[in-house]
Amino acid sequence: DTEVTQTPKHLVMGMTNKKSLKCEQHMGHRAMYWYKQKAKKPPELMFVYSYEKLSINESVPSRFSPECPNSSLLNLHLHALQPEDSALYLCASSQEGTAYNSPLHFGNGTRLTVT
Amino acid sequence: QKEVEQNSGPLSVPEGAIASLNCTYSDRGSQSFFWYRQYSGKSPELIMSIYSNGDKEDGRFTAQLNKASQYVSLLIRDSQPSDSATYLCAVSGSQGNLIFGKGTKLSVKP
């Protein structure tokens, strides 16, 4: 069982909808990450929060909006998505504020389909 | 552009054999190296981390790191059909993020 919990597991949304993905960890980890993964591709980094502050934004389109309400929670707000945004969205956390000497632990992911 | 290179495979080995997975990276400043296993449709699962040159063993898995050659490998001894998955090599980048290779698909035949 993963110690990083993501909800929902599956999400289908239209291009005009607004939805949110949620992620929670209770391991006291100091960094949380959003990755996007398309089929047969490696995970692509989207955002990193370190000590609750956004530290990395990999030039992600503004239709994706991250939020870190506290050290245990990470949200990804979605609006006006495109069908090509359909993918597996992975949340991860690491004990330290970066991946130096601190492995990432992934949640089970949210399978997003945009229609 | 920092890169992590892996042979995409598929790598096919018979049950009980040793599977050898390789990875090279371009950033000489990288300090941390990880191997993740990912089953189809599932999320990546950490199986090994290595931070210094040499070998690190954990059960049937051995990670090997050679920073001078910018090379990291994963050996799986006594391979089982349940080891069939995609193995992702990940290397820490200069910003402290993880850079993933494209993964090697391993198939263990009974």
mmCIF file with all atom_site columns, C-alpha atoms in Angstrom:
data_model
loop_
_atom_site.group_PDB
_atom_site.id
_atom_site.type_symbol
_atom_site.label_atom_id
_atom_site.label_alt_id
_atom_site.label_comp_id
_atom_site.label_asym_id
_atom_site.label_entity_id
_atom_site.label_seq_id
_atom_site.pdbx_PDB_ins_code
_atom_site.Cartn_x
_atom_site.Cartn_y
_atom_site.Cartn_z
_atom_site.occupancy
_atom_site.B_iso_or_equiv
_atom_site.pdbx_formal_charge
_atom_site.auth_seq_id
_atom_site.auth_comp_id
_atom_site.auth_asym_id
_atom_site.auth_atom_id
_atom_site.pdbx_PDB_model_num
ATOM 1   C CA . ASP A 1 1   ? 0.000   0.000   0.000   1.00 0.00 ? 1   ASP A CA 1
ATOM 2   C CA . THR A 1 2   ? 1.222   3.461   -0.923  1.00 0.00 ? 2   THR A CA 1
ATOM 3   C CA . GLU A 1 3   ? 1.604   6.120   1.767   1.00 0.00 ? 3   GLU A CA 1
ATOM 4   C CA . VAL A 1 4   ? 0.782   8.829   -0.738  1.00 0.00 ? 4   VAL A CA 1
ATOM 5   C CA . THR A 1 5   ? -2.943  8.895   -1.389  1.00 0.00 ? 5   THR A CA 1
ATOM 6   C CA . GLN A 1 6   ? -4.442  10.355  -4.551  1.00 0.00 ? 6   GLN A CA 1
ATOM 7   C CA . THR A 1 7   ? -8.083  10.989  -5.317  1.00 0.00 ? 7   THR A CA 1
ATOM 8   C CA . PRO A 1 8   ? -9.932  10.367  -7.476  1.00 0.00 ? 8   PRO A CA 1
ATOM 9   C CA . LYS A 1 9   ? -8.490  7.233   -9.104  1.00 0.00 ? 9   LYS A CA 1
ATOM 10  C CA . HIS A 1 10  ? -10.263 7.976   -12.367 1.00 0.00 ? 10  HIS A CA 1
ATOM 11  C CA . LEU A 1 11  ? -11.655 11.230  -13.734 1.00 0.00 ? 11  LEU A CA 1
ATOM 12  C CA . VAL A 1 12  ? -13.497 11.980  -16.955 1.00 0.00 ? 12  VAL A CA 1
ATOM 13  C CA . MET A 1 13  ? -14.077 15.629  -17.715 1.00 0.00 ? 13  MET A CA 1
ATOM 14  C CA . GLY A 1 14  ? -15.197 17.789  -20.591 1.00 0.00 ? 14  GLY A CA 1
ATOM 15  C CA . MET A 1 15  ? -13.121 20.605  -21.999 1.00 0.00 ? 15  MET A CA 1
ATOM 16  C CA . THR A 1 16  ? -15.274 23.226  -20.264 1.00 0.00 ? 16  THR A CA 1
ATOM 17  C CA . ASN A 1 17  ? -15.236 21.593  -16.833 1.00 0.00 ? 17  ASN A CA 1
ATOM 18  C CA . LYS A 1 18  ? -13.295 22.580  -13.740 1.00 0.00 ? 18  LYS A CA 1
ATOM 19  C CA . LYS A 1 19  ? -12.029 19.782  -11.528 1.00 0.00 ? 19  LYS A CA 1
ATOM 20  C CA . SER A 1 20  ? -9.327  19.171  -8.936  1.00 0.00 ? 20  SER A CA 1
ATOM 21  C CA . LEU A 1 21  ? -6.950  16.332  -8.203  1.00 0.00 ? 21  LEU A CA 1
ATOM 22  C CA . LYS A 1 22  ? -5.994  15.771  -4.595  1.00 0.00 ? 22  LYS A CA 1
ATOM 23  C CA . CYS A 1 23  ? -2.932  14.269  -2.965  1.00 0.00 ? 23  CYS A CA 1
ATOM 24  C CA . GLU A 1 24  ? -2.174  13.616  0.687   1.00 0.00 ? 24  GLU A CA 1
ATOM 25  C CA . GLN A 1 25  ? 0.852   12.281  2.549   1.00 0.00 ? 25  GLN A CA 1
ATOM 26  C CA . HIS A 1 26  ? 1.329   11.781  6.291   1.00 0.00 ? 26  HIS A CA 1
ATOM 27  C CA . MET A 1 27  ? 4.999   10.842  6.305   1.00 0.00 ? 27  MET A CA 1
ATOM 28  C CA . GLY A 1 28  ? 6.210   14.316  7.273   1.00 0.00 ? 28  GLY A CA 1
ATOM 29  C CA . HIS A 1 29  ? 7.821   14.747  3.875   1.00 0.00 ? 29  HIS A CA 1
ATOM 30  C CA . ARG A 1 30  ? 8.963   18.246  2.981   1.00 0.00 ? 30  ARG A CA 1
ATOM 31  C CA . ALA A 1 31  ? 8.539   18.196  -0.782  1.00 0.00 ? 31  ALA A CA 1
ATOM 32  C CA . MET A 1 32  ? 5.614   17.228  -2.972  1.00 0.00 ? 32  MET A CA 1
ATOM 33  C CA . TYR A 1 33  ? 5.535   16.804  -6.724  1.00 0.00 ? 33  TYR A CA 1
ATOM 34  C CA . TRP A 1 34  ? 3.107   16.548  -9.630  1.00 0.00 ? 34  TRP A CA 1
ATOM 35  C CA . TYR A 1 35  ? 4.098   14.441  -12.616 1.00 0.00 ? 35  TYR A CA 1
ATOM 36  C CA . LYS A 1 36  ? 2.230   13.703  -15.831 1.00 0.00 ? 36  LYS A CA 1
ATOM 37  C CA . GLN A 1 37  ? 2.717   10.385  -17.593 1.00 0.00 ? 37  GLN A CA 1
ATOM 38  C CA . LYS A 1 38  ? 1.490   9.439   -21.057 1.00 0.00 ? 38  LYS A CA 1
ATOM 39  C CA . ALA A 1 39  ? 1.348   5.815   -22.167 1.00 0.00 ? 39  ALA A CA 1
ATOM 40  C CA . LYS A 1 40  ? 4.740   4.207   -22.781 1.00 0.00 ? 40  LYS A CA 1
ATOM 41  C CA . LYS A 1 41  ? 6.538   7.398   -21.717 1.00 0.00 ? 41  LYS A CA 1
ATOM 42  C CA . PRO A 1 42  ? 8.433   8.266   -18.536 1.00 0.00 ? 42  PRO A CA 1
ATOM 43  C CA . PRO A 1 43  ? 6.900   10.595  -15.948 1.00 0.00 ? 43  PRO A CA 1
ATOM 44  C CA . GLU A 1 44  ? 7.268   14.294  -16.821 1.00 0.00 ? 44  GLU A CA 1
ATOM 45  C CA . LEU A 1 45  ? 7.738   16.742  -13.978 1.00 0.00 ? 45  LEU A CA 1
ATOM 46  C CA . MET A 1 46  ? 5.124   19.479  -13.754 1.00 0.00 ? 46  MET A CA 1
ATOM 47  C CA . PHE A 1 47  ? 5.509   21.173  -10.351 1.00 0.00 ? 47  PHE A CA 1
ATOM 48  C CA . VAL A 1 48  ? 7.512   20.869  -7.154  1.00 0.00 ? 48  VAL A CA 1
ATOM 49  C CA . TYR A 1 49  ? 6.556   22.285  -3.773  1.00 0.00 ? 49  TYR A CA 1
ATOM 50  C CA . SER A 1 50  ? 9.355   22.436  -1.252  1.00 0.00 ? 50  SER A CA 1
ATOM 51  C CA . TYR A 1 51  ? 8.444   23.423  2.313   1.00 0.00 ? 51  TYR A CA 1
ATOM 52  C CA . GLU A 1 52  ? 5.004   24.437  0.986   1.00 0.00 ? 52  GLU A CA 1
ATOM 53  C CA . LYS A 1 53  ? 6.459   26.885  -1.532  1.00 0.00 ? 53  LYS A CA 1
ATOM 54  C CA . LEU A 1 54  ? 6.387   26.392  -5.287  1.00 0.00 ? 54  LEU A CA 1
ATOM 55  C CA . SER A 1 55  ? 10.009  25.765  -6.216  1.00 0.00 ? 55  SER A CA 1
ATOM 56  C CA . ILE A 1 56  ? 9.768   24.362  -9.725  1.00 0.00 ? 56  ILE A CA 1
ATOM 57  C CA . ASN A 1 57  ? 7.222   25.009  -12.470 1.00 0.00 ? 57  ASN A CA 1
ATOM 58  C CA . GLU A 1 58  ? 8.245   23.222  -15.650 1.00 0.00 ? 58  GLU A CA 1
ATOM 59  C CA . SER A 1 59  ? 6.555   25.743  -17.965 1.00 0.00 ? 59  SER A CA 1
ATOM 60  C CA . VAL A 1 60  ? 3.207   24.050  -17.486 1.00 0.00 ? 60  VAL A CA 1
ATOM 61  C CA . PRO A 1 61  ? 0.203   25.684  -19.236 1.00 0.00 ? 61  PRO A CA 1
ATOM 62  C CA . SER A 1 62  ? -1.932  27.861  -16.974 1.00 0.00 ? 62  SER A CA 1
ATOM 63  C CA . ARG A 1 63  ? -4.906  25.524  -17.361 1.00 0.00 ? 63  ARG A CA 1
ATOM 64  C CA . PHE A 1 64  ? -3.080  23.494  -14.689 1.00 0.00 ? 64  PHE A CA 1
ATOM 65  C CA . SER A 1 65  ? -2.913  25.301  -11.353 1.00 0.00 ? 65  SER A CA 1
ATOM 66  C CA . PRO A 1 66  ? -1.187  23.742  -8.331  1.00 0.00 ? 66  PRO A CA 1
ATOM 67  C CA . GLU A 1 67  ? -1.964  24.503  -4.729  1.00 0.00 ? 67  GLU A CA 1
ATOM 68  C CA . CYS A 1 68  ? -0.298  23.382  -1.509  1.00 0.00 ? 68  CYS A CA 1
ATOM 69  C CA . PRO A 1 69  ? -2.641  24.243  1.410   1.00 0.00 ? 69  PRO A CA 1
ATOM 70  C CA . ASN A 1 70  ? -0.296  22.666  3.983   1.00 0.00 ? 70  ASN A CA 1
ATOM 71  C CA . SER A 1 71  ? 2.669   20.338  4.214   1.00 0.00 ? 71  SER A CA 1
ATOM 72  C CA . SER A 1 72  ? 0.498   17.225  3.852   1.00 0.00 ? 72  SER A CA 1
ATOM 73  C CA . LEU A 1 73  ? -1.771  18.258  1.010   1.00 0.00 ? 73  LEU A CA 1
ATOM 74  C CA . LEU A 1 74  ? -1.257  19.029  -2.652  1.00 0.00 ? 74  LEU A CA 1
ATOM 75  C CA . ASN A 1 75  ? -3.959  19.879  -5.163  1.00 0.00 ? 75  ASN A CA 1
ATOM 76  C CA . LEU A 1 76  ? -3.946  20.288  -8.915  1.00 0.00 ? 76  LEU A CA 1
ATOM 77  C CA . HIS A 1 77  ? -6.766  22.433  -10.256 1.00 0.00 ? 77  HIS A CA 1
ATOM 78  C CA . LEU A 1 78  ? -7.815  21.780  -13.826 1.00 0.00 ? 78  LEU A CA 1
ATOM 79  C CA . HIS A 1 79  ? -9.828  23.970  -16.182 1.00 0.00 ? 79  HIS A CA 1
ATOM 80  C CA . ALA A 1 80  ? -10.322 24.236  -19.919 1.00 0.00 ? 80  ALA A CA 1
ATOM 81  C CA . LEU A 1 81  ? -8.254  21.123  -20.555 1.00 0.00 ? 81  LEU A CA 1
ATOM 82  C CA . GLN A 1 82  ? -7.606  19.655  -23.982 1.00 0.00 ? 82  GLN A CA 1
ATOM 83  C CA . PRO A 1 83  ? -7.969  16.001  -25.043 1.00 0.00 ? 83  PRO A CA 1
ATOM 84  C CA . GLU A 1 84  ? -4.155  15.762  -25.267 1.00 0.00 ? 84  GLU A CA 1
ATOM 85  C CA . ASP A 1 85  ? -4.030  16.411  -21.515 1.00 0.00 ? 85  ASP A CA 1
ATOM 86  C CA . SER A 1 86  ? -5.458  12.934  -20.968 1.00 0.00 ? 86  SER A CA 1
ATOM 87  C CA . ALA A 1 87  ? -2.818  11.027  -19.002 1.00 0.00 ? 87  ALA A CA 1
ATOM 88  C CA . LEU A 1 88  ? -1.929  9.455   -15.662 1.00 0.00 ? 88  LEU A CA 1
ATOM 89  C CA . TYR A 1 89  ? -1.259  12.211  -13.128 1.00 0.00 ? 89  TYR A CA 1
ATOM 90  C CA . LEU A 1 90  ? 1.121   11.171  -10.400 1.00 0.00 ? 90  LEU A CA 1
ATOM 91  C CA . CYS A 1 91  ? 1.720   12.805  -7.061  1.00 0.00 ? 91  CYS A CA 1
ATOM 92  C CA . ALA A 1 92  ? 4.918   12.091  -5.169  1.00 0.00 ? 92  ALA A CA 1
ATOM 93  C CA . SER A 1 93  ? 6.631   13.201  -2.005  1.00 0.00 ? 93  SER A CA 1
ATOM 94  C CA . SER A 1 94  ? 10.186  13.158  -0.699  1.00 0.00 ? 94  SER A CA 1
ATOM 95  C CA . GLN A 1 95  ? 11.495  13.455  2.827   1.00 0.00 ? 95  GLN A CA 1
ATOM 96  C CA . GLU A 1 96  ? 13.873  16.273  2.020   1.00 0.00 ? 96  GLU A CA 1
ATOM 97  C CA . GLY A 1 97  ? 13.060  19.444  0.121   1.00 0.00 ? 97  GLY A CA 1
ATOM 98  C CA . THR A 1 98  ? 14.728  18.075  -3.001  1.00 0.00 ? 98  THR A CA 1
ATOM 99  C CA . ALA A 1 99  ? 15.472  14.706  -4.590  1.00 0.00 ? 99  ALA A CA 1
ATOM 100 C CA . TYR A 1 100 ? 19.113  14.845  -3.426  1.00 0.00 ? 100 TYR A CA 1
ATOM 101 C CA . ASN A 1 101 ? 19.609  11.695  -1.347  1.00 0.00 ? 101 ASN A CA 1
ATOM 102 C CA . SER A 1 102 ? 15.858  11.555  -0.911  1.00 0.00 ? 102 SER A CA 1
ATOM 103 C CA . PRO A 1 103 ? 13.842  9.172   -3.068  1.00 0.00 ? 103 PRO A CA 1
ATOM 104 C CA . LEU A 1 104 ? 10.395  10.059  -4.324  1.00 0.00 ? 104 LEU A CA 1
ATOM 105 C CA . HIS A 1 105 ? 7.442   8.013   -3.179  1.00 0.00 ? 105 HIS A CA 1
ATOM 106 C CA . PHE A 1 106 ? 4.576   7.955   -5.632  1.00 0.00 ? 106 PHE A CA 1
ATOM 107 C CA . GLY A 1 107 ? 0.849   7.717   -5.126  1.00 0.00 ? 107 GLY A CA 1
ATOM 108 C CA . ASN A 1 108 ? -1.281  5.392   -7.233  1.00 0.00 ? 108 ASN A CA 1
ATOM 109 C CA . GLY A 1 109 ? -2.129  8.153   -9.662  1.00 0.00 ? 109 GLY A CA 1
ATOM 110 C CA . THR A 1 110 ? -5.271  9.643   -11.168 1.00 0.00 ? 110 THR A CA 1
ATOM 111 C CA . ARG A 1 111 ? -6.194  8.436   -14.649 1.00 0.00 ? 111 ARG A CA 1
ATOM 112 C CA . LEU A 1 112 ? -7.588  11.541  -16.381 1.00 0.00 ? 112 LEU A CA 1
ATOM 113 C CA . THR A 1 113 ? -9.590  11.451  -19.592 1.00 0.00 ? 113 THR A CA 1
ATOM 114 C CA . VAL A 1 114 ? -10.593 14.724  -21.271 1.00 0.00 ? 114 VAL A CA 1
ATOM 115 C CA . THR A 1 115 ? -13.478 14.416  -23.716 1.00 0.00 ? 115 THR A CA 1
ATOM 116 C CA . GLN B 2 1   ? 19.716  19.484  -21.566 1.00 0.00 ? 1   GLN B CA 1
ATOM 117 C CA . LYS B 2 2   ? 20.379  16.920  -18.861 1.00 0.00 ? 2   LYS B CA 1
ATOM 118 C CA . GLU B 2 3   ? 19.675  13.438  -20.103 1.00 0.00 ? 3   GLU B CA 1
ATOM 119 C CA . VAL B 2 4   ? 19.224  9.937   -18.776 1.00 0.00 ? 4   VAL B CA 1
ATOM 120 C CA . GLU B 2 5   ? 19.538  7.194   -21.365 1.00 0.00 ? 5   GLU B CA 1
ATOM 121 C CA . GLN B 2 6   ? 18.241  3.650   -21.157 1.00 0.00 ? 6   GLN B CA 1
ATOM 122 C CA . ASN B 2 7   ? 17.847  0.889   -23.689 1.00 0.00 ? 7   ASN B CA 1
ATOM 123 C CA . SER B 2 8   ? 14.082  0.699   -24.226 1.00 0.00 ? 8   SER B CA 1
ATOM 124 C CA . GLY B 2 9   ? 14.141  -3.057  -24.773 1.00 0.00 ? 9   GLY B CA 1
ATOM 125 C CA . PRO B 2 10  ? 12.224  -5.214  -24.558 1.00 0.00 ? 10  PRO B CA 1
ATOM 126 C CA . LEU B 2 11  ? 14.764  -7.237  -22.653 1.00 0.00 ? 11  LEU B CA 1
ATOM 127 C CA . SER B 2 12  ? 13.715  -10.852 -22.498 1.00 0.00 ? 12  SER B CA 1
ATOM 128 C CA . VAL B 2 13  ? 15.292  -13.301 -20.051 1.00 0.00 ? 13  VAL B CA 1
ATOM 129 C CA . PRO B 2 14  ? 14.314  -16.820 -18.981 1.00 0.00 ? 14  PRO B CA 1
ATOM 130 C CA . GLU B 2 15  ? 13.040  -17.460 -15.469 1.00 0.00 ? 15  GLU B CA 1
ATOM 131 C CA . GLY B 2 16  ? 15.906  -17.910 -13.022 1.00 0.00 ? 16  GLY B CA 1
ATOM 132 C CA . ALA B 2 17  ? 18.410  -15.943 -15.112 1.00 0.00 ? 17  ALA B CA 1
ATOM 133 C CA . ILE B 2 18  ? 20.098  -12.645 -14.272 1.00 0.00 ? 18  ILE B CA 1
ATOM 134 C CA . ALA B 2 19  ? 18.564  -9.561  -15.849 1.00 0.00 ? 19  ALA B CA 1
ATOM 135 C CA . SER B 2 20  ? 20.941  -6.644  -16.406 1.00 0.00 ? 20  SER B CA 1
ATOM 136 C CA . LEU B 2 21  ? 19.550  -3.158  -16.905 1.00 0.00 ? 21  LEU B CA 1
ATOM 137 C CA . ASN B 2 22  ? 21.760  -0.208  -17.801 1.00 0.00 ? 22  ASN B CA 1
ATOM 138 C CA . CYS B 2 23  ? 21.528  3.555   -17.608 1.00 0.00 ? 23  CYS B CA 1
ATOM 139 C CA . THR B 2 24  ? 23.848  6.439   -18.497 1.00 0.00 ? 24  THR B CA 1
ATOM 140 C CA . TYR B 2 25  ? 23.456  10.072  -17.512 1.00 0.00 ? 25  TYR B CA 1
ATOM 141 C CA . SER B 2 26  ? 24.904  13.322  -18.779 1.00 0.00 ? 26  SER B CA 1
ATOM 142 C CA . ASP B 2 27  ? 25.100  15.556  -15.688 1.00 0.00 ? 27  ASP B CA 1
ATOM 143 C CA . ARG B 2 28  ? 28.401  14.979  -13.859 1.00 0.00 ? 28  ARG B CA 1
ATOM 144 C CA . GLY B 2 29  ? 26.963  16.862  -10.882 1.00 0.00 ? 29  GLY B CA 1
ATOM 145 C CA . SER B 2 30  ? 24.250  14.282  -10.237 1.00 0.00 ? 30  SER B CA 1
ATOM 146 C CA . GLN B 2 31  ? 24.439  12.858  -6.732  1.00 0.00 ? 31  GLN B CA 1
ATOM 147 C CA . SER B 2 32  ? 21.487  10.528  -6.322  1.00 0.00 ? 32  SER B CA 1
ATOM 148 C CA . PHE B 2 33  ? 20.372  7.597   -8.431  1.00 0.00 ? 33  PHE B CA 1
ATOM 149 C CA . PHE B 2 34  ? 17.229  5.529   -8.236  1.00 0.00 ? 34  PHE B CA 1
ATOM 150 C CA . TRP B 2 35  ? 15.606  2.556   -9.889  1.00 0.00 ? 35  TRP B CA 1
ATOM 151 C CA . TYR B 2 36  ? 11.835  2.370   -10.090 1.00 0.00 ? 36  TYR B CA 1
ATOM 152 C CA . ARG B 2 37  ? 9.700   -0.524  -11.251 1.00 0.00 ? 37  ARG B CA 1
ATOM 153 C CA . GLN B 2 38  ? 6.438   0.246   -13.014 1.00 0.00 ? 38  GLN B CA 1
ATOM 154 C CA . TYR B 2 39  ? 3.825   -2.313  -13.902 1.00 0.00 ? 39  TYR B CA 1
ATOM 155 C CA . SER B 2 40  ? 1.490   -1.475  -16.770 1.00 0.00 ? 40  SER B CA 1
ATOM 156 C CA . GLY B 2 41  ? -1.153  1.025   -15.683 1.00 0.00 ? 41  GLY B CA 1
ATOM 157 C CA . LYS B 2 42  ? 0.371   1.419   -12.216 1.00 0.00 ? 42  LYS B CA 1
ATOM 158 C CA . SER B 2 43  ? 2.544   4.051   -10.582 1.00 0.00 ? 43  SER B CA 1
ATOM 159 C CA . PRO B 2 44  ? 6.343   3.789   -10.225 1.00 0.00 ? 44  PRO B CA 1
ATOM 160 C CA . GLU B 2 45  ? 7.584   1.881   -7.196  1.00 0.00 ? 45  GLU B CA 1
ATOM 161 C CA . LEU B 2 46  ? 11.013  2.568   -5.706  1.00 0.00 ? 46  LEU B CA 1
ATOM 162 C CA . ILE B 2 47  ? 13.169  -0.549  -5.626  1.00 0.00 ? 47  ILE B CA 1
ATOM 163 C CA . MET B 2 48  ? 16.727  0.771   -5.169  1.00 0.00 ? 48  MET B CA 1
ATOM 164 C CA . SER B 2 49  ? 18.570  3.960   -4.379  1.00 0.00 ? 49  SER B CA 1
ATOM 165 C CA . ILE B 2 50  ? 22.340  4.456   -4.596  1.00 0.00 ? 50  ILE B CA 1
ATOM 166 C CA . TYR B 2 51  ? 24.426  7.494   -3.769  1.00 0.00 ? 51  TYR B CA 1
ATOM 167 C CA . SER B 2 52  ? 28.092  6.406   -3.839  1.00 0.00 ? 52  SER B CA 1
ATOM 168 C CA . ASN B 2 53  ? 30.303  4.458   -6.214  1.00 0.00 ? 53  ASN B CA 1
ATOM 169 C CA . GLY B 2 54  ? 30.205  0.696   -5.989  1.00 0.00 ? 54  GLY B CA 1
ATOM 170 C CA . ASP B 2 55  ? 27.555  -1.928  -5.456  1.00 0.00 ? 55  ASP B CA 1
ATOM 171 C CA . LYS B 2 56  ? 24.494  -1.950  -3.258  1.00 0.00 ? 56  LYS B CA 1
ATOM 172 C CA . GLU B 2 57  ? 22.570  -5.152  -2.706  1.00 0.00 ? 57  GLU B CA 1
ATOM 173 C CA . ASP B 2 58  ? 18.997  -5.635  -1.503  1.00 0.00 ? 58  ASP B CA 1
ATOM 174 C CA . GLY B 2 59  ? 17.673  -9.168  -1.795  1.00 0.00 ? 59  GLY B CA 1
ATOM 175 C CA . ARG B 2 60  ? 17.706  -10.230 -5.445  1.00 0.00 ? 60  ARG B CA 1
ATOM 176 C CA . PHE B 2 61  ? 18.522  -6.690  -6.592  1.00 0.00 ? 61  PHE B CA 1
ATOM 177 C CA . THR B 2 62  ? 21.982  -5.132  -6.946  1.00 0.00 ? 62  THR B CA 1
ATOM 178 C CA . ALA B 2 63  ? 22.539  -1.551  -8.041  1.00 0.00 ? 63  ALA B CA 1
ATOM 179 C CA . GLN B 2 64  ? 25.953  -0.540  -9.370  1.00 0.00 ? 64  GLN B CA 1
ATOM 180 C CA . LEU B 2 65  ? 27.187  3.034   -9.719  1.00 0.00 ? 65  LEU B CA 1
ATOM 181 C CA . ASN B 2 66  ? 30.249  4.341   -11.534 1.00 0.00 ? 66  ASN B CA 1
ATOM 182 C CA . LYS B 2 67  ? 30.297  8.132   -11.412 1.00 0.00 ? 67  LYS B CA 1
ATOM 183 C CA . ALA B 2 68  ? 33.496  8.399   -13.474 1.00 0.00 ? 68  ALA B CA 1
ATOM 184 C CA . SER B 2 69  ? 31.784  6.596   -16.355 1.00 0.00 ? 69  SER B CA 1
ATOM 185 C CA . GLN B 2 70  ? 28.398  8.204   -15.560 1.00 0.00 ? 70  GLN B CA 1
ATOM 186 C CA . TYR B 2 71  ? 26.837  4.797   -15.513 1.00 0.00 ? 71  TYR B CA 1
ATOM 187 C CA . VAL B 2 72  ? 24.368  3.076   -13.222 1.00 0.00 ? 72  VAL B CA 1
ATOM 188 C CA . SER B 2 73  ? 23.002  -0.444  -13.559 1.00 0.00 ? 73  SER B CA 1
ATOM 189 C CA . LEU B 2 74  ? 20.523  -2.793  -11.932 1.00 0.00 ? 74  LEU B CA 1
ATOM 190 C CA . LEU B 2 75  ? 20.991  -6.546  -11.729 1.00 0.00 ? 75  LEU B CA 1
ATOM 191 C CA . ILE B 2 76  ? 18.076  -8.803  -10.907 1.00 0.00 ? 76  ILE B CA 1
ATOM 192 C CA . ARG B 2 77  ? 19.135  -12.297 -9.862  1.00 0.00 ? 77  ARG B CA 1
ATOM 193 C CA . ASP B 2 78  ? 16.886  -15.349 -10.138 1.00 0.00 ? 78  ASP B CA 1
ATOM 194 C CA . SER B 2 79  ? 14.444  -13.403 -12.296 1.00 0.00 ? 79  SER B CA 1
ATOM 195 C CA . GLN B 2 80  ? 10.773  -14.265 -11.837 1.00 0.00 ? 80  GLN B CA 1
ATOM 196 C CA . PRO B 2 81  ? 7.808   -13.696 -14.162 1.00 0.00 ? 81  PRO B CA 1
ATOM 197 C CA . SER B 2 82  ? 6.538   -11.218 -11.564 1.00 0.00 ? 82  SER B CA 1
ATOM 198 C CA . ASP B 2 83  ? 9.606   -9.074  -12.313 1.00 0.00 ? 83  ASP B CA 1
ATOM 199 C CA . SER B 2 84  ? 8.192   -8.387  -15.783 1.00 0.00 ? 84  SER B CA 1
ATOM 200 C CA . ALA B 2 85  ? 7.685   -4.634  -15.824 1.00 0.00 ? 85  ALA B CA 1
ATOM 201 C CA . THR B 2 86  ? 9.234   -1.405  -17.064 1.00 0.00 ? 86  THR B CA 1
ATOM 202 C CA . TYR B 2 87  ? 12.276  -0.307  -15.070 1.00 0.00 ? 87  TYR B CA 1
ATOM 203 C CA . LEU B 2 88  ? 12.881  3.422   -14.851 1.00 0.00 ? 88  LEU B CA 1
ATOM 204 C CA . CYS B 2 89  ? 16.283  4.873   -14.053 1.00 0.00 ? 89  CYS B CA 1
ATOM 205 C CA . ALA B 2 90  ? 16.052  8.257   -12.320 1.00 0.00 ? 90  ALA B CA 1
ATOM 206 C CA . VAL B 2 91  ? 18.843  10.721  -11.570 1.00 0.00 ? 91  VAL B CA 1
ATOM 207 C CA . SER B 2 92  ? 18.760  13.870  -9.438  1.00 0.00 ? 92  SER B CA 1
ATOM 208 C CA . GLY B 2 93  ? 19.075  17.050  -11.481 1.00 0.00 ? 93  GLY B CA 1
ATOM 209 C CA . SER B 2 94  ? 20.774  20.326  -10.626 1.00 0.00 ? 94  SER B CA 1
ATOM 210 C CA . GLN B 2 95  ? 17.525  21.779  -9.196  1.00 0.00 ? 95  GLN B CA 1
ATOM 211 C CA . GLY B 2 96  ? 17.061  18.782  -6.941  1.00 0.00 ? 96  GLY B CA 1
ATOM 212 C CA . ASN B 2 97  ? 14.362  17.327  -9.169  1.00 0.00 ? 97  ASN B CA 1
ATOM 213 C CA . LEU B 2 98  ? 14.376  13.826  -10.646 1.00 0.00 ? 98  LEU B CA 1
ATOM 214 C CA . ILE B 2 99  ? 15.117  13.190  -14.301 1.00 0.00 ? 99  ILE B CA 1
ATOM 215 C CA . PHE B 2 100 ? 13.753  9.903   -15.600 1.00 0.00 ? 100 PHE B CA 1
ATOM 216 C CA . GLY B 2 101 ? 15.036  7.751   -18.395 1.00 0.00 ? 101 GLY B CA 1
ATOM 217 C CA . LYS B 2 102 ? 12.532  6.363   -20.880 1.00 0.00 ? 102 LYS B CA 1
ATOM 218 C CA . GLY B 2 103 ? 12.562  2.991   -19.156 1.00 0.00 ? 103 GLY B CA 1
ATOM 219 C CA . THR B 2 104 ? 13.518  -0.545  -20.113 1.00 0.00 ? 104 THR B CA 1
ATOM 220 C CA . LYS B 2 105 ? 10.760  -3.081  -20.538 1.00 0.00 ? 105 LYS B CA 1
ATOM 221 C CA . LEU B 2 106 ? 11.749  -6.422  -19.001 1.00 0.00 ? 106 LEU B CA 1
ATOM 222 C CA . SER B 2 107 ? 10.012  -9.668  -19.851 1.00 0.00 ? 107 SER B CA 1
ATOM 223 C CA . VAL B 2 108 ? 10.800  -12.790 -17.832 1.00 0.00 ? 108 VAL B CA 1
ATOM 224 C CA . LYS B 2 109 ? 9.687   -15.947 -19.614 1.00 0.00 ? 109 LYS B CA 1
ATOM 225 C CA . PRO B 2 110 ? 8.604   -18.991 -17.544 1.00 0.00 ? 110 PRO B CA 1
#
